[in-house]
Coordinates of C-alpha atoms in Angstrom, one line a residue:
Q1 CA 104.6 224.9 45.0
L2 CA 103.6 223.0 42.0
A3 CA 105.7 225.0 39.8
A4 CA 108.8 223.3 41.7
V5 CA 107.8 220.0 40.6
P6 CA 110.3 218.9 37.8
R7 CA 108.9 217.5 34.4
V8 CA 109.8 213.8 34.3
T9 CA 109.6 211.9 31.0
L10 CA 107.6 208.8 31.6
G11 CA 106.9 205.7 29.6
T12 CA 103.7 205.0 27.5
G13 CA 100.6 204.6 29.6
R14 CA 102.5 206.2 32.8
Q15 CA 101.4 209.4 34.4
L16 CA 102.6 211.6 37.2
S17 CA 100.0 213.0 39.4
V18 CA 101.1 215.8 41.9
L19 CA 98.6 216.0 44.8
E20 CA 98.5 219.2 47.0
V21 CA 98.5 219.0 50.9
R22 CA 98.1 221.4 53.5
A23 CA 101.3 223.2 54.7
Y24 CA 101.9 223.4 58.3
K25 CA 104.6 225.7 59.8
R26 CA 106.1 223.2 62.4
W27 CA 107.8 220.0 61.4
Q28 CA 105.9 218.1 64.2
D29 CA 102.5 219.2 62.8
V30 CA 103.7 218.0 59.1
S31 CA 105.1 214.6 60.7
M32 CA 101.8 214.2 62.8
R33 CA 99.4 214.8 59.8
R34 CA 101.4 212.9 57.3
M35 CA 99.8 209.6 58.3
E36 CA 96.2 211.2 58.1
M37 CA 96.9 212.6 54.7
I38 CA 98.1 209.2 53.4
S39 CA 95.4 207.3 54.9
D40 CA 92.8 209.8 53.3
F41 CA 94.4 210.0 49.9
C42 CA 94.3 206.0 49.9
E43 CA 90.6 206.1 50.5
R44 CA 89.7 208.9 48.1
R45 CA 92.0 208.1 45.2
F46 CA 94.5 205.4 45.6
L47 CA 92.5 202.2 46.2
S48 CA 90.8 202.8 42.9
E49 CA 93.9 203.9 41.0
V50 CA 96.9 202.0 41.9
D51 CA 97.8 198.5 43.4
Y52 CA 100.8 199.6 45.5
L53 CA 102.0 202.7 47.2
V54 CA 105.4 203.9 48.1
C55 CA 105.7 206.8 50.6
V56 CA 109.0 208.7 50.3
D57 CA 109.9 212.0 52.1
V58 CA 110.7 214.7 49.5
D59 CA 114.2 215.2 50.9
M60 CA 115.4 211.4 50.6
E61 CA 118.4 210.7 48.4
F62 CA 118.6 207.3 46.5
R63 CA 122.2 206.2 46.0
D64 CA 121.4 202.8 44.2
H65 CA 118.6 201.4 42.1
V66 CA 115.3 200.5 44.1
G67 CA 113.1 198.0 42.0
V68 CA 109.8 196.2 42.1
E69 CA 111.3 193.7 44.7
I70 CA 110.2 196.3 47.3
L71 CA 106.6 195.8 46.5
T72 CA 105.4 193.5 49.0
P73 CA 102.2 193.7 51.0
L74 CA 103.8 196.0 53.5
F75 CA 107.5 197.1 53.7
G76 CA 109.6 199.4 56.0
T77 CA 113.1 200.7 55.9
L78 CA 115.6 200.3 58.7
H79 CA 116.7 203.7 59.9
P80 CA 120.5 204.1 58.8
G81 CA 121.4 205.9 61.9
F82 CA 120.6 203.0 64.0
Y83 CA 121.6 200.1 61.8
G84 CA 123.5 197.5 63.7
S85 CA 122.9 199.2 67.0
S86 CA 121.6 197.7 70.2
R87 CA 118.0 198.2 71.4
E88 CA 119.3 200.3 74.2
A89 CA 120.5 202.9 71.6
F90 CA 117.0 203.0 70.0
T91 CA 114.9 206.3 70.6
Y92 CA 111.7 204.3 71.1
E93 CA 108.7 205.7 73.0
R94 CA 109.3 204.8 76.6
R95 CA 106.5 206.5 78.1
P96 CA 103.9 203.7 79.2
Q97 CA 100.9 206.0 78.6
S98 CA 101.8 206.5 75.0
Q99 CA 100.1 204.4 72.3
A100 CA 103.6 203.9 70.7
Y101 CA 105.2 202.6 74.0
I102 CA 107.9 200.1 73.7
P103 CA 109.3 198.5 76.8
K104 CA 113.2 198.6 77.4
D105 CA 113.5 194.8 76.9
E106 CA 111.5 194.7 73.8
G107 CA 112.1 195.8 70.0
D108 CA 114.7 194.4 67.5
F109 CA 114.7 197.2 64.8
Y110 CA 114.4 200.9 64.4
Y111 CA 112.5 201.9 61.3
L112 CA 112.9 205.1 59.3
G113 CA 109.6 206.9 58.7
A114 CA 110.5 208.4 55.4
F115 CA 110.5 205.3 53.2
F116 CA 107.8 202.7 53.5
G117 CA 104.9 201.2 51.4
G118 CA 103.0 198.2 50.3
S119 CA 99.7 197.4 48.8
V120 CA 97.3 200.2 49.2
Q121 CA 95.0 198.5 51.4
E122 CA 98.0 197.6 54.0
V123 CA 99.3 201.2 53.8
Q124 CA 96.0 202.6 54.6
R125 CA 95.5 200.3 57.4
L126 CA 98.9 201.3 58.8
T127 CA 98.6 204.9 58.4
R128 CA 95.1 204.9 59.8
A129 CA 96.3 203.1 62.8
C130 CA 99.2 205.3 63.3
H131 CA 97.2 208.4 63.0
Q132 CA 94.4 207.3 65.3
A133 CA 97.2 206.5 68.1
M134 CA 98.9 209.8 67.6
M135 CA 95.3 211.3 68.2
V136 CA 95.0 209.5 71.4
D137 CA 98.3 210.5 72.6
Q138 CA 97.6 214.2 71.7
A139 CA 94.2 214.0 73.6
N140 CA 96.1 212.9 76.8

């Protein structure tokens, strides 16, 4: 739905590129394939075009300024629904056979998957590892 992308006035030398991605009917498939798509776009375009990549879900709402201070090699965002909660409240993967398994006595933070980023190299490394782990879990 490229026509739905709003026109944005950008400064001199800046450009907005809209990249089409495959549509999936189920949100679970969208979530699973997101890491693969980001990793692929890193390799095909972003490594040669930009230094940093910020990945944000389309329905995220920013309520304050977010500046360049977030541009570190790799950053994540604490999930607001679990902020300040004990690890017992976190909905970590608890099945030992999963690649994402976290034992009950481990894990200090619960991150939001809808807002992360960093250098293109680090984002590609992260998203490739996440995608590969999901594929292993799916095969099992």
